[in-house]
Coordinates of C-alpha atoms in Angstrom, one line a residue:
X51 CA -15.9 24.2 17.2
X52 CA -14.2 22.2 14.5
X53 CA -16.1 19.0 13.7
X54 CA -14.0 16.0 12.6
X55 CA -15.3 12.8 11.0
X56 CA -13.0 9.8 11.4
X57 CA -14.4 7.4 8.9
X58 CA -12.0 4.4 8.9
X59 CA -10.7 4.4 12.4
X60 CA -7.7 6.0 14.2
X61 CA -5.4 5.2 17.1
X62 CA -7.2 5.7 20.4
X63 CA -4.5 8.0 21.9
X64 CA -4.8 10.3 18.9
X65 CA -8.5 10.5 19.2
X66 CA -8.2 11.3 22.9
X67 CA -5.7 14.0 22.1
X68 CA -8.0 15.6 19.5
X69 CA -10.8 15.7 22.1
X70 CA -8.4 17.2 24.7
X71 CA -7.7 19.9 22.2
X72 CA -11.5 20.6 22.1
X73 CA -12.2 19.2 18.6
X74 CA -15.6 17.5 18.2
X75 CA -14.7 14.0 17.0
X76 CA -17.1 11.5 15.5
X77 CA -15.7 8.0 14.8
X78 CA -18.2 6.4 12.5
X79 CA -17.9 4.6 9.2
X80 CA -21.0 5.5 7.2
X81 CA -22.2 3.7 4.1
X82 CA -21.7 5.8 1.0
X83 CA -25.3 6.9 0.6
X84 CA -25.5 8.0 4.3
X85 CA -22.1 9.7 4.1
X86 CA -23.4 11.9 1.3
X87 CA -25.8 13.5 3.8
X88 CA -23.5 13.5 6.8
X89 CA -20.5 15.1 5.2
X90 CA -22.2 18.5 5.1
X91 CA -21.9 18.7 8.9
X92 CA -18.1 18.3 9.2
X93 CA -15.1 20.5 8.7
X94 CA -12.6 17.8 8.4
X95 CA -12.8 14.2 7.1
X96 CA -10.2 11.6 8.0
X97 CA -10.1 8.4 5.9
X98 CA -7.9 5.4 5.3
X99 CA -8.5 3.0 2.4
X100 CA -12.1 2.0 2.9
X101 CA -13.8 5.4 2.3
X102 CA -13.7 6.8 -1.2
X103 CA -13.8 10.5 -1.5
X104 CA -15.0 11.1 -5.1
X105 CA -16.7 13.9 -6.9
X106 CA -20.3 13.3 -5.7
X107 CA -19.2 13.3 -2.1
X108 CA -17.2 16.5 -2.6
X109 CA -20.1 18.1 -4.4
X110 CA -22.4 17.3 -1.4
X111 CA -19.9 18.9 1.0
X112 CA -20.0 22.1 -1.1
X113 CA -23.7 22.5 -0.4
X114 CA -22.8 23.6 3.1
X115 CA -19.2 24.7 2.4
X116 CA -18.2 23.3 5.9
X117 CA -15.6 20.8 4.7
X118 CA -12.2 22.4 4.6
X119 CA -9.8 19.5 5.0
X120 CA -9.5 15.8 3.9
X121 CA -6.8 13.7 5.4
X122 CA -5.7 10.3 4.2
X123 CA -4.1 8.3 7.0
X124 CA -1.4 6.6 4.9
X125 CA 0.8 7.1 1.9
X126 CA -1.4 7.1 -1.2
X127 CA -4.3 9.4 -2.0
X128 CA -5.8 7.5 -4.9
X129 CA -9.1 7.0 -3.1
X130 CA -9.6 10.8 -3.1
X131 CA -10.3 13.0 -6.1
X132 CA -7.5 15.4 -5.0
X133 CA -7.5 17.8 -7.8
X134 CA -11.3 18.3 -7.8
X135 CA -11.3 18.8 -4.0
X136 CA -8.5 21.3 -4.1
X137 CA -10.0 23.2 -7.0
X138 CA -13.0 23.6 -4.9
X139 CA -11.1 25.0 -1.9
X140 CA -10.8 21.8 0.1
X141 CA -7.2 21.0 1.2
X142 CA -6.0 17.4 1.0
X143 CA -3.2 16.0 3.1
X144 CA -1.7 12.5 3.9
X145 CA 0.8 10.9 6.2
X146 CA 3.5 9.7 3.8
X147 CA 6.2 8.9 6.3
X148 CA 4.3 7.3 9.2
X149 CA 3.9 3.8 7.7
X150 CA 7.1 3.5 5.6
X151 CA 8.9 1.1 7.9
X152 CA 5.9 -1.1 8.5
X153 CA 5.2 -1.5 4.8
X154 CA 8.9 -2.1 4.1
X155 CA 9.1 -4.8 6.7
X156 CA 6.0 -6.5 5.2
X157 CA 7.6 -6.4 1.8
X158 CA 10.6 -8.4 3.2
X159 CA 8.2 -10.7 5.0
X160 CA 6.6 -11.7 1.6
X161 CA 10.0 -12.1 0.0
X162 CA 11.2 -14.4 2.8
X163 CA 8.0 -16.3 2.9
X164 CA 8.1 -17.1 -0.8
X165 CA 11.8 -17.9 -0.8
X166 CA 11.4 -20.5 2.0
X167 CA 7.9 -21.7 1.3
X168 CA 6.6 -20.4 4.6
X169 CA 3.3 -19.4 3.0
X170 CA 2.4 -22.9 1.9
X171 CA 4.4 -25.2 4.3
X172 CA 2.6 -23.4 7.2
X173 CA -0.7 -24.7 5.6
X174 CA 0.5 -28.2 4.7
X175 CA 2.0 -28.8 8.1
X176 CA -1.4 -28.2 9.6
X177 CA -2.8 -30.8 7.3
X178 CA -0.3 -33.3 8.9
X179 CA 1.9 -33.3 5.8
X180 CA 5.7 -33.5 6.3
X181 CA 7.0 -32.3 2.9
X182 CA 10.5 -31.5 3.9
X183 CA 12.1 -32.5 0.5
X184 CA 9.5 -30.5 -1.4
X185 CA 10.4 -27.2 0.2
X186 CA 14.0 -26.5 -0.9
X187 CA 14.1 -22.8 -1.0
X188 CA 16.5 -20.0 -2.0
X189 CA 18.5 -17.4 0.0
X190 CA 18.0 -13.6 -0.4
X191 CA 21.7 -13.2 0.0
X192 CA 23.4 -12.4 -3.3
X193 CA 20.1 -12.0 -5.2
X194 CA 19.0 -8.9 -7.1
X195 CA 16.0 -6.9 -5.8
X196 CA 14.4 -4.6 -8.3
X197 CA 12.3 -1.7 -7.1
X198 CA 9.7 0.0 -9.3
X199 CA 9.3 3.4 -7.8
X200 CA 12.0 4.8 -5.4
X201 CA 10.1 6.8 -2.8
X202 CA 10.1 6.6 1.0
X203 CA 9.0 3.0 1.3
X204 CA 11.2 1.7 -1.5
X205 CA 14.2 3.3 0.2
X206 CA 13.4 1.7 3.5
X207 CA 13.1 -1.7 1.7
X208 CA 16.4 -1.1 -0.1
X209 CA 18.2 -0.2 3.2
X210 CA 17.1 -3.5 4.8
X211 CA 17.6 -5.7 1.7
X212 CA 21.1 -4.3 1.3
X213 CA 21.9 -5.3 4.8
X214 CA 20.9 -8.9 3.9
X215 CA 23.4 -8.9 1.1
X216 CA 21.1 -8.2 -1.8
X217 CA 22.0 -6.2 -4.9
X218 CA 19.6 -3.3 -5.3
X219 CA 18.5 -1.9 -8.6
X220 CA 15.6 0.5 -9.2
X221 CA 13.6 2.5 -11.6
X222 CA 11.7 5.7 -10.8
X223 CA 9.8 8.0 -13.2
X224 CA 11.8 11.0 -11.7
X225 CA 15.1 9.4 -12.7
X226 CA 18.2 8.6 -10.7
X227 CA 18.1 9.6 -7.0
X228 CA 21.0 11.6 -5.5
X229 CA 22.8 10.1 -2.6
X230 CA 22.1 6.4 -3.4
X231 CA 25.2 5.4 -5.3
X232 CA 25.3 1.9 -3.7
X233 CA 22.1 1.1 -5.7
X234 CA 21.9 1.0 -9.5
X235 CA 19.4 3.0 -11.5
X236 CA 18.1 1.1 -14.5
X237 CA 15.4 1.4 -17.1
X238 CA 11.9 0.0 -16.3
X239 CA 12.4 -3.0 -18.5
X240 CA 15.9 -3.7 -17.3
X241 CA 14.7 -3.8 -13.7
X242 CA 12.1 -6.5 -14.7
X243 CA 14.7 -8.5 -16.7
X244 CA 17.5 -8.4 -14.2
X245 CA 15.7 -8.9 -10.9
X246 CA 15.2 -12.0 -8.8
X247 CA 12.5 -10.1 -6.8
X248 CA 10.5 -7.2 -8.2
X249 CA 8.9 -5.0 -5.6
X250 CA 6.3 -2.3 -6.6
X251 CA 6.2 1.1 -4.8
X252 CA 4.0 3.2 -7.1
X253 CA 0.6 4.8 -6.8
X254 CA -2.4 3.6 -8.9
X255 CA -3.5 6.1 -11.6
X256 CA -6.9 5.4 -13.1
X257 CA -5.9 7.1 -16.3
X258 CA -2.8 5.0 -17.0
X259 CA -4.3 1.8 -15.4
X260 CA -2.1 -1.2 -14.6
X261 CA 1.6 -1.1 -14.7
X262 CA 2.4 -4.8 -14.6
X263 CA 0.6 -6.8 -17.2
X264 CA 1.3 -9.7 -19.6
X265 CA 4.2 -7.9 -21.4
X266 CA 5.9 -6.9 -18.2
X267 CA 5.5 -10.3 -16.6
X268 CA 7.0 -11.9 -19.7
X269 CA 10.2 -9.9 -19.2
X270 CA 10.8 -11.3 -15.7
X271 CA 12.9 -14.4 -15.0
X272 CA 10.9 -17.6 -14.6
X273 CA 12.6 -17.9 -11.2
X274 CA 11.6 -14.4 -10.1
X275 CA 9.0 -13.2 -7.6
X276 CA 6.7 -10.2 -7.8
X277 CA 5.9 -8.3 -4.6
X278 CA 3.1 -5.8 -4.4
X279 CA 2.5 -4.0 -1.1
X280 CA 1.6 -0.7 -2.9
X281 CA -1.8 -0.6 -4.7
X282 CA -3.8 -3.4 -6.1
X283 CA -4.7 -1.7 -9.4
X284 CA -1.1 -1.5 -10.6
X285 CA -1.1 -5.3 -11.3
X286 CA -3.3 -7.0 -13.8
X287 CA -4.5 -10.0 -11.7
X288 CA -5.7 -12.0 -14.7
X289 CA -2.3 -11.7 -16.3
X290 CA -0.6 -12.5 -13.1
X291 CA -2.6 -15.6 -12.6
X292 CA -1.8 -16.8 -16.1
X293 CA 1.9 -16.1 -15.5
X294 CA 1.8 -18.2 -12.4
X295 CA -0.1 -21.1 -14.0
X296 CA 2.3 -21.1 -16.9
X297 CA 5.5 -20.8 -14.9
X298 CA 6.3 -17.4 -16.4
X299 CA 7.4 -16.3 -12.9
X300 CA 8.0 -18.3 -9.7
X301 CA 5.5 -16.6 -7.4
X302 CA 4.0 -13.4 -6.0
X303 CA 3.6 -11.8 -2.6
X304 CA 0.4 -9.6 -2.5
X305 CA -0.9 -7.3 0.2
X306 CA -3.2 -5.4 -2.1
X307 CA -5.8 -6.3 -4.7
X308 CA -7.9 -4.9 -7.6
X309 CA -11.0 -5.4 -5.4
X310 CA -10.9 -5.3 -1.6
X311 CA -11.9 -7.6 0.1
X312 CA -10.6 -9.7 -2.8
X313 CA -13.0 -12.2 -4.4
X314 CA -10.2 -13.6 -6.7
X315 CA -10.1 -17.0 -5.0
X316 CA -8.0 -18.6 -7.7
X317 CA -5.3 -16.0 -7.0
X318 CA -5.4 -15.8 -3.2
X319 CA -5.4 -19.6 -2.9
X320 CA -2.7 -20.2 -5.5
X321 CA 0.2 -22.3 -3.9
X322 CA 2.7 -19.9 -5.4
X323 CA 1.2 -16.8 -3.8
X324 CA 1.8 -15.4 -0.4
X325 CA -1.1 -13.2 0.6
X326 CA -2.1 -10.7 3.4
X327 CA -5.3 -8.6 3.7
X328 CA -3.8 -5.1 3.1
X329 CA -2.0 -4.9 6.4
X330 CA 1.1 -3.0 5.2
X331 CA 0.5 -0.2 7.8
X332 CA -1.1 -2.4 10.4
X333 CA 1.5 -2.3 13.2
X334 CA 1.0 -0.7 16.6
X335 CA 3.9 1.7 15.9
X336 CA 2.7 2.8 12.5
X337 CA -0.9 3.4 13.7
X338 CA 0.4 5.6 16.5
X339 CA 2.7 7.6 14.1
X340 CA -0.2 8.0 11.7
X341 CA -2.6 9.1 14.5
X342 CA -0.3 11.8 15.9
X343 CA 0.7 13.0 12.5
X344 CA -3.0 13.5 11.7
X345 CA -3.4 15.5 15.0
X346 CA -0.4 17.7 13.9
X347 CA -2.0 18.3 10.5
X348 CA -5.3 19.3 11.9
X349 CA -3.7 21.6 14.5
X350 CA -1.6 23.3 11.9
X351 CA -4.5 23.7 9.5
X352 CA -7.2 25.0 11.8
X353 CA -4.9 27.0 14.1

């Protein structure tokens, strides 16, 4: 019988379906040192963001050679040493489409919150402050949204922002995308310079490190907002905080952080920052899609 360890949770209906299909399912988040021993007993490991699947864990799994498949429930696989796993005969899969709409909608939520001061007026109102004159916002209509990375999620964001009357420009390392002539392909620097909102849709690469630092922030308009619902490591938080404090940019919407849970209190409590605790894929609909896509991946792989 195929033994599956679900380390970071999964939709209940998907778990029930796996059991109905006669897989042995263990839903347990083990601390790293315990997981090193437990991993040898499983054929499949399902993770989200919390569990890191690095070389030492993969090496431990090779002692029994039971582990055949690692699945990341979500888009990125930067918490998995993919190349090392696959070089050692362990397949790695993810669910790139399941949460695209949810993350795209959260991106727009941050854009709207910052534009209309929802993130801070919601707090001051609870402190019995009526600061109506202080919160004169801006409309999304007619503004330019710049997308760094133009994959599945970015395209869902673009589709929705375009319907709100925004101008869409984008940069992608792969170049101009076919079939999206209503949007303008630009250089990386031009996206930063021209945009009223810059939204990041790129993976984190430990080798290249941060993508948005002091230089990149200095290219942005001082009225612009930076949105990051992708990966925390792509933004230099120290440089971002300096940019906010010195009015280099107007604000930031952040769902992801260099360290999670974030201990950067100066950033998360900044009045020009809208924050959420990595909830991009945290919708009922996305969790069900992720769950059933994982079931399909497991079925296809082991059958």
